[in-house]
Coordinates of N, CA, C and O in Angstrom, one line a residue:
M1 N 193.5 215.0 -31.3 CA 194.5 213.9 -30.4 C 195.4 214.4 -29.6 O 196.0 213.9 -28.3
K2 N 196.6 214.9 -30.5 CA 198.3 215.3 -30.2 C 198.0 215.5 -29.0 O 198.8 216.0 -27.5
H3 N 197.4 217.5 -30.0 CA 197.3 218.7 -29.2 C 196.7 218.0 -27.2 O 197.3 218.5 -26.5
S4 N 195.6 217.1 -27.2 CA 195.5 217.1 -25.7 C 196.1 216.1 -25.7 O 195.6 216.7 -23.7
L5 N 196.4 215.7 -25.1 CA 197.6 214.6 -24.8 C 198.7 215.1 -24.9 O 199.2 215.3 -22.9
L6 N 198.9 216.4 -24.9 CA 200.4 217.6 -24.8 C 199.6 218.7 -23.8 O 200.3 218.5 -22.9
I7 N 198.9 219.1 -23.7 CA 198.2 219.5 -22.8 C 197.6 218.8 -21.6 O 197.8 219.3 -20.6
I8 N 197.4 218.0 -22.0 CA 197.3 217.2 -20.4 C 198.5 217.0 -20.0 O 199.1 216.9 -18.7
L9 N 199.6 216.2 -20.1 CA 200.9 215.7 -20.0 C 201.5 217.7 -20.0 O 201.6 217.4 -18.7
L10 N 201.5 218.9 -19.5 CA 201.4 220.5 -19.4 C 200.8 220.7 -18.2 O 202.1 220.7 -17.3
L11 N 199.3 220.1 -17.7 CA 199.2 220.2 -17.5 C 199.3 219.4 -15.7 O 199.1 219.9 -14.7
F12 N 199.9 218.0 -16.3 CA 199.9 217.2 -15.3 C 201.4 217.4 -14.2 O 201.5 217.9 -12.7
T13 N 202.3 218.3 -15.3 CA 204.1 218.4 -15.4 C 203.8 219.8 -13.8 O 204.6 219.6 -13.7
T14 N 202.9 220.9 -15.0 CA 202.3 222.4 -14.1 C 202.0 221.5 -12.4 O 203.2 222.0 -11.2
S15 N 201.2 221.0 -12.6 CA 200.3 220.7 -11.4 C 201.4 220.4 -9.8 O 201.9 220.4 -9.6
I16 N 202.0 219.2 -10.3 CA 203.4 217.9 -10.0 C 204.5 220.2 -8.8 O 205.1 219.6 -8.2
S17 N 204.6 219.8 -10.5 CA 205.7 221.1 -10.0 C 205.6 222.4 -9.0 O 206.0 223.3 -7.8
F18 N 204.1 222.6 -8.9 CA 203.3 224.0 -8.0 C 203.7 223.4 -6.8 O 203.8 223.6 -5.2
G19 N 202.9 221.5 -6.6 CA 203.7 220.9 -5.2 C 204.8 221.1 -4.7 O 204.5 220.6 -2.8
Q20 N 205.5 221.4 -5.1 CA 207.0 220.8 -4.5 C 207.2 222.1 -4.7 O 208.6 222.8 -3.9
E21 N 206.8 223.4 -4.7 CA 207.4 225.0 -5.2 C 208.1 224.9 -3.2 O 208.7 226.0 -3.2
D22 N 207.4 224.4 -2.5 CA 208.4 225.3 -1.5 C 209.0 224.2 0.0 O 209.2 224.1 1.0
V23 N 209.5 223.2 -1.2 CA 209.6 222.1 -0.7 C 211.1 222.2 -0.5 O 212.0 222.9 -1.8
D24 N 213.0 222.4 1.0 CA 213.9 222.1 0.2 C 214.3 220.8 -0.1 O 214.5 219.8 1.5
E25 N 214.5 221.1 -1.2 CA 215.4 219.1 -1.8 C 216.1 218.7 -0.9 O 216.5 217.3 -0.6
K26 N 217.4 219.6 -0.8 CA 218.8 219.4 0.4 C 218.1 218.9 2.0 O 219.1 218.1 2.8
S27 N 216.9 219.4 2.1 CA 216.4 219.5 4.0 C 215.2 218.6 3.1 O 214.3 219.0 4.3
M28 N 215.3 217.2 2.7 CA 213.8 216.6 3.3 C 213.6 215.4 3.5 O 214.9 214.4 3.8
I29 N 213.5 215.3 3.6 CA 213.0 213.8 4.3 C 211.7 212.6 3.9 O 210.6 213.5 3.2
G30 N 212.6 210.8 2.7 CA 212.0 210.6 1.6 C 212.1 209.8 1.4 O 213.2 210.1 0.9
F31 N 211.6 208.8 1.4 CA 212.0 206.5 2.0 C 211.5 206.1 -0.3 O 211.9 205.2 -0.5
G32 N 210.1 207.5 -1.1 CA 209.9 207.2 -2.2 C 208.6 208.6 -3.0 O 208.3 207.7 -2.8
C33 N 210.3 209.2 -2.8 CA 209.7 210.7 -4.5 C 209.2 210.0 -5.5 O 210.6 209.5 -6.2
S34 N 208.7 210.1 -5.8 CA 208.1 211.4 -7.3 C 208.2 209.2 -7.9 O 208.0 208.7 -6.9
V35 N 208.4 209.5 -9.0 CA 207.7 208.9 -10.3 C 208.5 207.4 -9.2 O 208.0 206.4 -10.1
G36 N 210.2 208.0 -9.7 CA 210.5 206.5 -9.4 C 211.3 205.8 -7.9 O 211.4 205.2 -8.0
G37 N 210.5 206.6 -7.3 CA 210.4 206.4 -5.9 C 211.1 205.8 -5.6 O 212.4 205.4 -4.8
E38 N 211.8 206.7 -6.0 CA 214.0 207.9 -5.1 C 213.5 208.0 -3.5 O 212.9 208.9 -3.4
Q39 N 215.1 207.9 -3.2 CA 215.1 208.2 -1.3 C 215.3 209.5 -1.5 O 216.1 209.7 -2.4
S40 N 215.3 210.1 -0.5 CA 216.2 211.5 -0.6 C 217.5 211.8 -0.5 O 218.0 211.0 -0.1
E41 N 218.2 212.5 -0.8 CA 219.7 213.0 -0.2 C 219.9 212.6 0.8 O 220.3 211.5 1.5
T42 N 219.1 212.7 2.0 CA 219.0 212.6 3.6 C 218.7 211.6 4.0 O 219.2 211.0 4.6
V43 N 217.4 210.3 3.1 CA 217.5 209.2 3.5 C 218.7 208.5 3.0 O 219.7 208.1 3.4
R44 N 219.1 209.2 1.9 CA 220.4 208.4 1.4 C 221.3 208.1 2.0 O 222.3 207.1 2.3
K45 N 222.0 209.2 2.3 CA 222.8 209.5 3.1 C 223.6 208.4 4.5 O 223.9 207.5 4.7
F46 N 221.3 208.5 4.9 CA 220.7 207.3 6.7 C 222.2 206.2 5.8 O 221.9 205.2 5.7
S47 N 220.6 205.6 4.7 CA 220.8 204.8 4.6 C 222.3 203.8 4.1 O 222.4 202.6 4.6
I48 N 223.6 204.7 4.2 CA 224.5 203.7 3.4 C 225.6 203.2 4.2 O 225.7 203.0 5.2
L49 N 224.7 204.4 5.7 CA 225.3 204.2 7.1 C 225.5 202.8 7.5 O 225.9 202.6 8.5
L50 N 224.2 203.5 7.2 CA 222.8 202.3 8.4 C 223.4 200.5 7.8 O 224.5 199.7 8.6
A51 N 223.7 200.9 5.9 CA 224.4 199.3 5.5 C 225.7 199.2 6.6 O 225.8 198.2 6.1
K52 N 226.9 200.1 6.2 CA 228.1 200.1 6.4 C 227.9 200.4 8.0 O 229.0 200.1 8.9
K53 N 227.2 200.5 9.5 CA 226.9 199.4 10.2 C 227.9 200.9 10.9 O 228.3 199.8 11.8
K54 N 227.7 202.3 10.9 CA 228.6 203.1 11.6 C 227.4 203.9 12.1 O 227.3 204.8 11.8
Y55 N 227.4 203.1 13.6 CA 226.0 203.9 13.6 C 226.3 204.7 14.5 O 225.2 206.5 13.9
Y56 N 227.8 205.1 14.9 CA 228.0 206.7 15.6 C 228.2 208.0 15.1 O 228.0 208.6 15.5
K57 N 228.3 207.4 13.7 CA 228.6 208.5 12.5 C 226.4 209.7 12.7 O 226.7 209.6 12.9
L58 N 225.9 209.0 13.4 CA 224.7 208.8 12.9 C 224.2 209.7 14.0 O 224.0 210.4 14.1
A59 N 224.7 209.8 15.1 CA 224.7 210.9 15.7 C 225.5 211.7 15.9 O 223.9 212.7 16.2
K60 N 226.1 212.0 14.3 CA 226.6 213.5 14.8 C 224.8 214.2 13.8 O 225.5 214.9 14.4
F61 N 224.4 213.6 13.7 CA 223.1 214.2 12.9 C 222.8 214.4 13.8 O 222.0 215.9 13.2
L62 N 222.7 215.1 15.0 CA 221.3 215.2 16.0 C 221.8 216.5 16.5 O 221.0 217.3 16.6
N63 N 223.2 216.8 15.4 CA 223.3 218.8 15.7 C 223.5 219.2 14.6 O 224.1 220.3 14.7
S64 N 222.8 218.7 13.6 CA 222.8 219.1 11.7 C 221.5 220.5 12.1 O 220.9 220.8 12.5
K65 N 222.3 221.3 11.3 CA 221.6 222.0 10.8 C 220.7 222.0 9.5 O 219.6 222.6 9.7
N66 N 220.7 221.5 9.1 CA 220.2 220.6 8.5 C 218.7 220.0 9.2 O 218.7 218.7 9.9
F67 N 217.3 220.6 9.2 CA 216.2 219.4 10.3 C 215.7 218.2 9.7 O 215.6 217.5 10.9
A68 N 215.8 218.4 8.1 CA 215.8 216.8 8.1 C 217.0 215.9 8.5 O 216.2 214.7 9.0
E69 N 218.1 216.0 8.8 CA 219.2 215.6 9.6 C 219.2 215.2 10.2 O 218.5 214.0 11.1
K70 N 218.2 216.8 10.9 CA 218.6 216.5 12.4 C 217.0 215.4 13.0 O 217.2 213.9 13.8
A71 N 216.1 215.2 12.2 CA 214.8 214.8 12.4 C 215.7 213.1 12.6 O 214.1 212.3 13.0
L72 N 215.9 213.2 11.1 CA 215.9 211.3 10.8 C 216.6 211.1 12.2 O 216.6 209.1 12.4
A73 N 217.3 211.4 13.3 CA 218.9 211.3 13.5 C 218.2 211.2 14.7 O 218.3 210.0 15.8
A74 N 217.4 211.7 14.3 CA 216.1 211.4 16.0 C 215.3 210.5 16.7 O 215.8 209.0 17.4
Y75 N 215.4 210.0 14.2 CA 214.3 208.8 14.8 C 215.1 206.9 14.9 O 215.3 206.3 15.5
V76 N 216.2 208.0 14.1 CA 217.2 206.8 13.6 C 217.3 206.1 15.4 O 217.7 204.8 15.5
C77 N 218.5 206.9 15.6 CA 219.7 207.4 17.3 C 218.5 206.6 18.3 O 219.2 205.9 19.4
E78 N 217.6 207.1 18.2 CA 216.5 206.2 19.6 C 216.0 204.9 19.1 O 215.9 203.9 19.9
K79 N 215.9 204.4 18.2 CA 216.0 202.8 17.7 C 217.3 202.4 18.1 O 216.4 201.1 18.4
L80 N 218.1 202.8 17.7 CA 219.3 202.3 17.7 C 219.3 201.9 19.0 O 220.2 200.5 19.9
N81 N 219.2 202.5 20.0 CA 219.6 203.3 21.3 C 218.4 201.8 22.5 O 219.0 201.2 23.2
G82 N 217.6 201.5 21.2 CA 216.9 200.4 22.1 C 217.5 199.1 21.8 O 216.9 198.1 21.8
L83 N 218.0 199.0 20.8 CA 218.5 198.0 20.1 C 219.7 197.5 20.4 O 220.6 196.7 20.1
K84 N 220.2 198.8 21.5 CA 221.4 199.1 22.2 C 222.9 198.0 21.3 O 223.7 197.1 20.9
K85 N 222.2 198.4 19.9 CA 223.2 199.0 18.9 C 224.5 200.5 19.0 O 225.5 200.1 19.1
I86 N 223.8 200.6 20.3 CA 224.2 202.3 20.1 C 224.6 203.0 21.2 O 223.2 202.7 21.7
T87 N 225.0 203.4 22.7 CA 224.8 203.4 24.1 C 224.6 205.4 23.2 O 226.1 206.2 23.5
L88 N 223.5 206.2 23.3 CA 222.8 207.5 23.4 C 223.0 208.3 25.2 O 223.5 207.5 26.5
T89 N 224.1 209.1 25.0 CA 224.2 210.1 26.9 C 223.0 210.6 27.0 O 222.0 210.7 26.4
A90 N 222.9 211.2 28.0 CA 222.4 212.0 28.2 C 221.9 213.6 27.7 O 220.4 214.1 27.8
E91 N 223.1 213.6 27.3 CA 222.6 214.7 26.6 C 221.9 214.3 24.9 O 221.4 215.3 24.3
D92 N 223.1 213.6 23.9 CA 221.9 213.3 23.6 C 220.2 212.5 23.9 O 219.6 213.0 22.6
L93 N 220.0 212.2 24.6 CA 218.5 212.0 24.7 C 217.5 213.6 24.8 O 216.4 213.3 24.1
N94 N 217.8 214.1 25.8 CA 218.4 215.2 25.5 C 217.4 216.8 24.3 O 216.9 217.0 24.1
R95 N 218.9 216.5 22.9 CA 219.0 216.7 22.6 C 217.9 216.3 21.3 O 217.0 217.0 21.0
I96 N 217.7 215.0 21.6 CA 216.8 214.3 20.9 C 214.8 214.2 21.0 O 214.3 214.7 20.1
Q97 N 214.7 214.6 22.3 CA 213.7 215.4 23.0 C 213.5 216.6 22.7 O 212.4 216.6 21.8
R98 N 214.3 217.8 22.3 CA 214.7 218.2 21.8 C 213.3 218.4 20.1 O 212.8 219.5 19.7
I99 N 214.4 217.8 19.6 CA 214.2 218.3 18.7 C 213.1 217.2 18.5 O 211.3 217.8 16.4
K100 N 212.2 216.6 19.0 CA 211.0 215.9 18.4 C 209.9 216.5 18.8 O 208.8 216.2 18.6
D101 N 210.0 218.1 19.6 CA 208.9 218.2 20.3 C 209.3 220.3 19.2 O 208.5 220.6 19.8
S102 N 210.0 220.4 18.5 CA 210.6 221.4 18.0 C 209.6 221.7 16.4 O 208.3 220.7 16.1
E103 N 209.4 222.9 16.6 CA 208.3 223.6 15.1 C 208.9 223.9 14.4 O 208.4 224.4 13.0
D104 N 210.5 223.1 13.9 CA 211.3 223.3 12.4 C 210.2 223.2 11.8 O 210.3 221.8 11.4
L105 N 210.7 223.2 10.1 CA 209.5 222.9 9.9 C 211.0 222.1 8.9 O 211.9 222.4 8.2
V106 N 210.1 220.4 8.1 CA 211.2 219.9 7.4 C 210.5 219.7 6.5 O 209.0 219.1 6.4
S107 N 210.7 219.4 5.6 CA 210.8 219.3 3.8 C 210.1 217.6 4.0 O 211.0 216.4 3.9
V108 N 209.3 217.1 3.1 CA 208.8 215.5 3.3 C 208.3 215.5 2.0 O 208.1 216.0 1.1
C109 N 207.8 214.1 1.9 CA 208.6 213.4 -0.3 C 207.4 212.4 0.0 O 208.1 211.4 1.0
S110 N 206.4 211.9 -0.3 CA 206.2 209.9 -0.8 C 205.7 210.4 -1.3 O 204.3 210.6 -2.4
G111 N 205.3 209.6 -2.5 CA 205.5 208.7 -4.3 C 205.0 210.8 -4.5 O 206.3 211.2 -4.8
C112 N 203.9 210.3 -5.7 CA 204.5 211.4 -6.2 C 203.9 212.9 -6.9 O 203.8 214.0 -6.7
T113 N 202.6 212.8 -5.6 CA 201.8 214.3 -4.9 C 202.6 214.8 -3.7 O 201.8 215.5 -3.5
Q114 N 203.2 213.9 -2.4 CA 202.7 214.8 -1.7 C 204.0 214.9 -1.0 O 205.3 214.9 -1.5
F115 N 204.8 216.2 -1.6 CA 205.8 217.5 -1.5 C 205.2 218.4 -0.4 O 204.1 219.0 -0.9
E116 N 205.8 218.6 0.3 CA 205.1 219.3 1.7 C 206.0 219.6 3.1 O 207.5 218.5 3.0
K117 N 205.8 220.8 3.9 CA 207.0 221.0 4.7 C 205.6 221.4 6.2 O 205.3 221.0 5.3
I118 N 206.6 219.9 7.4 CA 205.6 219.8 8.1 C 206.3 219.9 9.1 O 207.8 220.5 9.2
A119 N 206.2 220.8 11.1 CA 206.6 221.4 11.5 C 207.5 219.7 12.2 O 206.4 218.2 12.3
T120 N 208.6 219.5 12.4 CA 208.8 218.8 13.5 C 208.1 217.6 14.4 O 208.8 216.6 14.2
K121 N 207.6 218.6 15.6 CA 207.2 217.5 16.2 C 205.9 216.7 15.7 O 205.4 215.4 16.0
N122 N 205.3 216.7 14.3 CA 204.4 216.4 14.0 C 205.0 214.9 13.5 O 204.3 214.6 13.5
L123 N 206.7 215.1 12.8 CA 207.0 213.9 12.0 C 205.8 212.5 13.2 O 206.6 212.0 12.7
F124 N 206.3 213.4 14.5 CA 206.2 211.9 15.0 C 205.6 211.5 16.5 O 205.7 211.1 16.9
S125 N 204.5 212.4 16.1 CA 203.4 212.4 16.9 C 201.9 213.8 15.8 O 202.5 214.4 16.0
R126 N 200.7 212.9 16.0 CA 199.2 213.5 15.6 C 198.6 213.8 16.5 O 199.3 213.4 17.6
N127 N 198.7 215.6 16.4 CA 197.3 216.1 17.5 C 196.3 216.4 16.9 O 195.5 216.8 16.3
E128 N 196.1 216.8 17.7 CA 194.4 217.4 17.9 C 194.3 218.6 16.5 O 193.9 219.1 16.0
E129 N 195.4 219.5 16.5 CA 196.3 220.6 15.8 C 196.0 219.8 14.1 O 196.4 220.5 13.6
S130 N 196.8 218.4 14.1 CA 196.9 218.0 12.6 C 196.3 218.3 12.1 O 194.8 217.5 12.1
T131 N 196.5 218.5 10.6 CA 195.6 218.7 9.7 C 195.9 217.1 8.9 O 196.4 216.9 8.8
P132 N 195.0 216.6 7.9 CA 195.0 215.6 6.6 C 196.7 215.1 5.7 O 196.2 214.8 5.9
N133 N 197.2 216.8 5.4 CA 197.7 216.6 5.4 C 199.1 216.2 6.1 O 199.6 216.1 5.8
E134 N 199.0 217.0 7.4 CA 199.9 216.4 8.2 C 199.7 215.2 8.6 O 200.5 214.3 9.3
G135 N 199.6 213.8 7.2 CA 199.0 212.6 7.8 C 201.4 211.7 7.4 O 201.4 210.7 7.7
F136 N 201.8 212.5 7.3 CA 203.3 211.8 7.2 C 204.3 212.0 8.9 O 205.2 212.2 9.6
L137 N 204.0 210.7 9.6 CA 204.0 210.1 10.6 C 205.4 209.6 10.4 O 205.7 208.8 9.3
I138 N 206.7 210.3 10.7 CA 207.8 209.3 10.6 C 207.8 207.3 10.8 O 208.4 206.7 10.2
E139 N 207.3 207.6 11.8 CA 207.7 205.9 11.9 C 207.0 204.9 11.1 O 207.3 203.7 11.2
E140 N 205.7 206.2 10.6 CA 205.1 204.8 8.9 C 205.6 204.8 8.2 O 205.9 203.8 7.0
H141 N 206.2 205.5 7.6 CA 207.1 205.9 6.6 C 208.9 205.3 6.9 O 209.0 203.9 5.1
A142 N 209.3 205.2 8.1 CA 210.4 204.2 8.3 C 210.6 203.9 8.9 O 212.0 203.0 8.5
K143 N 210.4 202.9 8.6 CA 209.8 201.3 9.9 C 210.8 200.1 9.0 O 211.8 199.6 9.0
Y144 N 210.4 200.0 7.9 CA 210.1 199.1 6.9 C 211.9 199.9 6.2 O 213.1 198.7 5.8
W145 N 211.7 201.0 6.3 CA 213.6 201.0 5.6 C 214.3 200.8 6.7 O 215.2 200.0 6.4
F146 N 214.6 201.2 7.5 CA 214.6 201.2 8.7 C 215.5 199.6 9.0 O 216.8 199.2 8.9
E147 N 214.5 198.8 8.7 CA 215.1 197.1 9.2 C 215.4 197.0 8.0 O 217.0 195.8 8.3
F148 N 215.6 197.1 6.8 CA 216.0 196.9 6.0 C 217.6 196.6 5.9 O 218.1 196.1 5.5
Y149 N 217.3 198.1 6.1 CA 218.9 198.7 5.9 C 219.6 198.9 7.5 O 221.4 198.1 7.5
L150 N 218.9 197.5 8.2 CA 219.4 197.9 9.3 C 219.8 195.9 9.3 O 220.8 195.8 10.3
K151 N 219.5 195.3 8.4 CA 220.2 193.2 8.1 C 220.4 193.4 6.8 O 222.1 192.4 7.2
K152 N 221.4 194.7 6.2 CA 222.8 194.9 5.6 C 223.3 193.7 6.2 O 223.4 194.3 7.7

């Protein structure tokens, strides 16, 4: 019994690590990752800035070399601009549109099993070419997170 339990546990942990081998943890968007439901490093960084109401610092991430930071900054800055919490320049708005149209790959995670890389443009909209695995729409995952940290 102990051996079969050990084998099942070993297979389970091995299959999880295989699912994660392609992702970049430093450049990941995730609001509830792994067993503990933890935020990715990028999301944690943005959570702190939102909670401290340092909204203009978020716009600086539009120029980041980190694709996850750029994508999350595009989402957050667009929302903050719509709520009139910040005022974006025409250059910022153009940069956001370029980010949203980008083919750059962003690592995403959700729960214990979804760890993958998807094109940035697929974070913002689904299209006919999207596969079922490209179901990580940033709006669906970030909506409650954004509202929660905006109210802090």
